[in-house]
mmCIF file of N, CA and C in Angstrom:
data_model
loop_
_atom_site.group_PDB
_atom_site.id
_atom_site.type_symbol
_atom_site.label_atom_id
_atom_site.label_comp_id
_atom_site.label_asym_id
_atom_site.label_seq_id
_atom_site.Cartn_x
_atom_site.Cartn_y
_atom_site.Cartn_z
ATOM 1 N N VAL A 1 100.323 -23.668 9.201
ATOM 2 C CA VAL A 1 99.533 -22.869 10.110
ATOM 3 C C VAL A 1 98.444 -23.729 10.740
ATOM 4 N N THR A 2 97.768 -24.514 9.934
ATOM 5 C CA THR A 2 96.684 -25.360 10.441
ATOM 6 C C THR A 2 97.194 -26.376 11.448
ATOM 7 N N LEU A 3 98.311 -27.010 11.163
ATOM 8 C CA LEU A 3 98.867 -27.996 12.095
ATOM 9 C C LEU A 3 99.271 -27.340 13.408
ATOM 10 N N GLU A 4 99.877 -26.167 13.349
ATOM 11 C CA GLU A 4 100.245 -25.444 14.565
ATOM 12 C C GLU A 4 99.001 -25.119 15.386
ATOM 13 N N GLU A 5 97.923 -24.718 14.726
ATOM 14 C CA GLU A 5 96.673 -24.421 15.431
ATOM 15 C C GLU A 5 96.117 -25.658 16.120
ATOM 16 N N GLN A 6 96.457 -26.842 15.607
ATOM 17 C CA GLN A 6 96.008 -28.096 16.208
ATOM 18 C C GLN A 6 96.993 -28.609 17.256
ATOM 19 N N GLY A 7 98.016 -27.818 17.558
ATOM 20 C CA GLY A 7 98.979 -28.184 18.577
ATOM 21 C C GLY A 7 100.137 -29.029 18.105
ATOM 22 N N LEU A 8 100.299 -29.160 16.794
ATOM 23 C CA LEU A 8 101.402 -29.947 16.242
ATOM 24 C C LEU A 8 102.536 -29.016 15.821
ATOM 25 N N PRO A 9 103.697 -29.143 16.437
ATOM 26 C CA PRO A 9 104.818 -28.281 16.058
ATOM 27 C C PRO A 9 105.221 -28.504 14.601
ATOM 28 N N THR A 10 105.553 -27.425 13.932
ATOM 29 C CA THR A 10 105.978 -27.514 12.538
ATOM 30 C C THR A 10 107.224 -26.669 12.314
ATOM 31 N N ALA A 11 107.907 -26.958 11.241
ATOM 32 C CA ALA A 11 109.015 -26.134 10.768
ATOM 33 C C ALA A 11 108.813 -25.971 9.266
ATOM 34 N N THR A 12 108.287 -24.843 8.881
ATOM 35 C CA THR A 12 108.013 -24.569 7.478
ATOM 36 C C THR A 12 109.265 -24.011 6.814
ATOM 37 N N ILE A 13 109.648 -24.627 5.704
ATOM 38 C CA ILE A 13 110.836 -24.198 4.967
ATOM 39 C C ILE A 13 110.414 -23.871 3.537
ATOM 40 N N ILE A 14 110.764 -22.668 3.087
ATOM 41 C CA ILE A 14 110.494 -22.271 1.707
ATOM 42 C C ILE A 14 111.777 -21.691 1.122
ATOM 43 N N THR A 15 111.867 -21.676 -0.194
ATOM 44 C CA THR A 15 113.055 -21.086 -0.800
ATOM 45 C C THR A 15 112.922 -19.568 -0.806
ATOM 46 N N ASP A 16 114.068 -18.907 -0.812
ATOM 47 C CA ASP A 16 114.102 -17.459 -0.634
ATOM 48 C C ASP A 16 113.309 -16.676 -1.682
ATOM 49 N N VAL A 17 113.155 -17.197 -2.877
ATOM 50 C CA VAL A 17 112.382 -16.459 -3.885
ATOM 51 C C VAL A 17 110.896 -16.403 -3.536
ATOM 52 N N PHE A 18 110.455 -17.240 -2.603
ATOM 53 C CA PHE A 18 109.054 -17.248 -2.191
ATOM 54 C C PHE A 18 108.837 -16.577 -0.836
ATOM 55 N N ALA A 19 109.823 -15.823 -0.354
ATOM 56 C CA ALA A 19 109.700 -15.155 0.942
ATOM 57 C C ALA A 19 108.496 -14.209 0.975
ATOM 58 N N ASN A 20 108.317 -13.408 -0.060
ATOM 59 C CA ASN A 20 107.182 -12.480 -0.085
ATOM 60 C C ASN A 20 105.856 -13.223 -0.128
ATOM 61 N N THR A 21 105.817 -14.334 -0.843
ATOM 62 C CA THR A 21 104.603 -15.153 -0.886
ATOM 63 C C THR A 21 104.300 -15.710 0.496
ATOM 64 N N GLY A 22 105.321 -16.191 1.193
ATOM 65 C CA GLY A 22 105.136 -16.706 2.547
ATOM 66 C C GLY A 22 104.619 -15.638 3.488
ATOM 67 N N LYS A 23 105.190 -14.437 3.404
ATOM 68 C CA LYS A 23 104.739 -13.327 4.249
ATOM 69 C C LYS A 23 103.302 -12.948 3.925
ATOM 70 N N ALA A 24 102.973 -12.906 2.644
ATOM 71 C CA ALA A 24 101.609 -12.560 2.240
ATOM 72 C C ALA A 24 100.620 -13.598 2.746
ATOM 73 N N PHE A 25 100.959 -14.875 2.609
ATOM 74 C CA PHE A 25 100.058 -15.937 3.056
ATOM 75 C C PHE A 25 99.813 -15.855 4.554
ATOM 76 N N THR A 26 100.894 -15.732 5.331
ATOM 77 C CA THR A 26 100.707 -15.692 6.783
ATOM 78 C C THR A 26 99.910 -14.465 7.198
ATOM 79 N N SER A 27 100.072 -13.380 6.486
ATOM 80 C CA SER A 27 99.290 -12.180 6.775
ATOM 81 C C SER A 27 97.815 -12.391 6.445
ATOM 82 N N ILE A 28 97.540 -12.998 5.306
ATOM 83 C CA ILE A 28 96.155 -13.246 4.879
ATOM 84 C C ILE A 28 95.413 -14.121 5.879
ATOM 85 N N VAL A 29 96.108 -15.117 6.437
ATOM 86 C CA VAL A 29 95.446 -16.027 7.379
ATOM 87 C C VAL A 29 95.518 -15.514 8.817
ATOM 88 N N GLY A 30 95.965 -14.264 8.984
ATOM 89 C CA GLY A 30 95.982 -13.648 10.303
ATOM 90 C C GLY A 30 97.102 -14.114 11.210
ATOM 91 N N LYS A 31 98.166 -14.633 10.632
ATOM 92 C CA LYS A 31 99.303 -15.139 11.413
ATOM 93 C C LYS A 31 100.593 -14.491 10.913
ATOM 94 N N SER A 32 100.613 -13.172 10.830
ATOM 95 C CA SER A 32 101.759 -12.488 10.231
ATOM 96 C C SER A 32 103.073 -12.740 10.966
ATOM 97 N N GLU A 33 103.010 -13.169 12.212
ATOM 98 C CA GLU A 33 104.229 -13.469 12.969
ATOM 99 C C GLU A 33 104.621 -14.945 12.882
ATOM 100 N N PHE A 34 103.918 -15.726 12.068
ATOM 101 C CA PHE A 34 104.213 -17.151 11.936
ATOM 102 C C PHE A 34 105.624 -17.331 11.386
ATOM 103 N N PRO A 35 106.469 -18.070 12.099
ATOM 104 C CA PRO A 35 107.851 -18.217 11.644
ATOM 105 C C PRO A 35 107.998 -19.257 10.532
ATOM 106 N N PHE A 36 108.777 -18.905 9.532
ATOM 107 C CA PHE A 36 109.153 -19.888 8.520
ATOM 108 C C PHE A 36 110.612 -19.666 8.167
ATOM 109 N N LEU A 37 111.233 -20.728 7.711
ATOM 110 C CA LEU A 37 112.650 -20.701 7.381
ATOM 111 C C LEU A 37 112.849 -20.543 5.884
ATOM 112 N N LEU A 38 113.927 -19.866 5.531
ATOM 113 C CA LEU A 38 114.262 -19.680 4.122
ATOM 114 C C LEU A 38 115.539 -20.433 3.787
ATOM 115 N N CYS A 39 115.547 -21.023 2.608
ATOM 116 C CA CYS A 39 116.769 -21.633 2.097
ATOM 117 C C CYS A 39 116.975 -21.109 0.681
ATOM 118 N N PRO A 40 118.201 -21.162 0.192
ATOM 119 C CA PRO A 40 118.474 -20.666 -1.157
ATOM 120 C C PRO A 40 117.693 -21.445 -2.222
ATOM 121 N N HIS A 41 117.300 -20.718 -3.247
ATOM 122 C CA HIS A 41 116.604 -21.300 -4.390
ATOM 123 C C HIS A 41 117.647 -21.600 -5.461
ATOM 124 N N PRO A 42 117.529 -22.652 -6.192
ATOM 125 C CA PRO A 42 116.540 -23.727 -6.128
ATOM 126 C C PRO A 42 117.016 -24.857 -5.215
ATOM 127 N N ILE A 43 116.124 -25.800 -4.983
ATOM 128 C CA ILE A 43 116.517 -27.001 -4.248
ATOM 129 C C ILE A 43 116.518 -28.221 -5.158
ATOM 130 N N THR A 44 115.953 -28.084 -6.330
ATOM 131 C CA THR A 44 116.019 -29.180 -7.300
ATOM 132 C C THR A 44 117.156 -28.887 -8.273
ATOM 133 N N GLY A 45 117.759 -29.935 -8.755
ATOM 134 C CA GLY A 45 118.820 -29.769 -9.733
ATOM 135 C C GLY A 45 120.162 -29.373 -9.140
ATOM 136 N N ILE A 46 120.279 -29.402 -7.811
ATOM 137 C CA ILE A 46 121.573 -29.105 -7.198
ATOM 138 C C ILE A 46 122.229 -30.418 -6.781
ATOM 139 N N SER A 47 123.505 -30.357 -6.512
ATOM 140 C CA SER A 47 124.216 -31.582 -6.154
ATOM 141 C C SER A 47 123.779 -32.090 -4.782
ATOM 142 N N HIS A 48 123.989 -33.365 -4.578
ATOM 143 C CA HIS A 48 123.669 -33.987 -3.292
ATOM 144 C C HIS A 48 124.430 -33.282 -2.170
ATOM 145 N N LYS A 49 125.684 -32.956 -2.410
ATOM 146 C CA LYS A 49 126.498 -32.273 -1.406
ATOM 147 C C LYS A 49 125.923 -30.897 -1.075
ATOM 148 N N ASP A 50 125.528 -30.141 -2.092
ATOM 149 C CA ASP A 50 124.952 -28.815 -1.847
ATOM 150 C C ASP A 50 123.657 -28.918 -1.049
ATOM 151 N N LEU A 51 122.847 -29.919 -1.354
ATOM 152 C CA LEU A 51 121.615 -30.119 -0.603
ATOM 153 C C LEU A 51 121.919 -30.484 0.850
ATOM 154 N N GLU A 52 122.901 -31.352 1.053
ATOM 155 C CA GLU A 52 123.303 -31.709 2.418
ATOM 156 C C GLU A 52 123.811 -30.487 3.178
ATOM 157 N N ASP A 53 124.554 -29.617 2.510
ATOM 158 C CA ASP A 53 125.041 -28.392 3.152
ATOM 159 C C ASP A 53 123.878 -27.519 3.610
ATOM 160 N N ARG A 54 122.875 -27.392 2.779
ATOM 161 C CA ARG A 54 121.699 -26.593 3.147
ATOM 162 C C ARG A 54 120.969 -27.214 4.330
ATOM 163 N N ILE A 55 120.870 -28.528 4.332
ATOM 164 C CA ILE A 55 120.218 -29.225 5.442
ATOM 165 C C ILE A 55 120.973 -28.954 6.738
ATOM 166 N N ARG A 56 122.284 -29.068 6.693
ATOM 167 C CA ARG A 56 123.104 -28.817 7.893
ATOM 168 C C ARG A 56 122.925 -27.388 8.401
ATOM 169 N N GLN A 57 122.819 -26.445 7.485
ATOM 170 C CA GLN A 57 122.642 -25.049 7.876
ATOM 171 C C GLN A 57 121.274 -24.808 8.509
ATOM 172 N N LEU A 58 120.256 -25.495 8.018
ATOM 173 C CA LEU A 58 118.896 -25.292 8.521
ATOM 174 C C LEU A 58 118.573 -26.109 9.767
ATOM 175 N N ALA A 59 119.270 -27.207 9.980
ATOM 176 C CA ALA A 59 118.929 -28.141 11.059
ATOM 177 C C ALA A 59 118.790 -27.481 12.429
ATOM 178 N N PRO A 60 119.706 -26.602 12.854
ATOM 179 C CA PRO A 60 119.535 -25.990 14.176
ATOM 180 C C PRO A 60 118.263 -25.144 14.284
ATOM 181 N N GLN A 61 117.919 -24.451 13.199
ATOM 182 C CA GLN A 61 116.709 -23.631 13.209
ATOM 183 C C GLN A 61 115.459 -24.499 13.203
ATOM 184 N N VAL A 62 115.490 -25.596 12.463
ATOM 185 C CA VAL A 62 114.362 -26.534 12.450
ATOM 186 C C VAL A 62 114.156 -27.087 13.852
ATOM 187 N N SER A 63 115.231 -27.496 14.476
ATOM 188 C CA SER A 63 115.159 -28.029 15.835
ATOM 189 C C SER A 63 114.569 -26.999 16.789
ATOM 190 N N ARG A 64 115.038 -25.767 16.705
ATOM 191 C CA ARG A 64 114.543 -24.703 17.573
ATOM 192 C C ARG A 64 113.046 -24.476 17.373
ATOM 193 N N LEU A 65 112.609 -24.452 16.120
ATOM 194 C CA LEU A 65 111.180 -24.262 15.851
ATOM 195 C C LEU A 65 110.344 -25.403 16.424
ATOM 196 N N LEU A 66 110.797 -26.623 16.233
ATOM 197 C CA LEU A 66 110.032 -27.776 16.707
ATOM 198 C C LEU A 66 110.005 -27.868 18.228
ATOM 199 N N LEU A 67 111.104 -27.516 18.869
ATOM 200 C CA LEU A 67 111.196 -27.669 20.322
ATOM 201 C C LEU A 67 110.766 -26.434 21.104
ATOM 202 N N GLU A 68 110.991 -25.245 20.527
ATOM 203 C CA GLU A 68 110.708 -24.013 21.256
ATOM 204 C C GLU A 68 109.603 -23.172 20.627
ATOM 205 N N GLY A 69 109.288 -23.440 19.376
ATOM 206 C CA GLY A 69 108.226 -22.700 18.705
ATOM 207 C C GLY A 69 108.622 -21.331 18.191
ATOM 208 N N SER A 70 109.917 -21.019 18.236
ATOM 209 C CA SER A 70 110.366 -19.722 17.727
ATOM 210 C C SER A 70 111.776 -19.852 17.170
ATOM 211 N N LEU A 71 112.180 -18.820 16.466
ATOM 212 C CA LEU A 71 113.532 -18.828 15.881
ATOM 213 C C LEU A 71 114.522 -18.165 16.801
#
C-alpha cells in the first residue's frame, strides 16, 4: 500500500489462508479496494514443479497489476 501511494506499481501476493487478513489490513488502512492476488497455501515445502505451476498461473495477473493497476 505504501509503495503504491508513492507511485510505485506493486503486485501483492498472499496465500489463500490469509485472504481475510489481507482484506482486514486493506480495510484498516483505508484501502479496501486495494487489489491483491491469492495463491494456494502453502508455498513452502512444495515441489519445484508445483511452485513453477503457481508462478505460471499468477504471472498474467501480476503483469496486469503492474502495467494496468487492476485485475
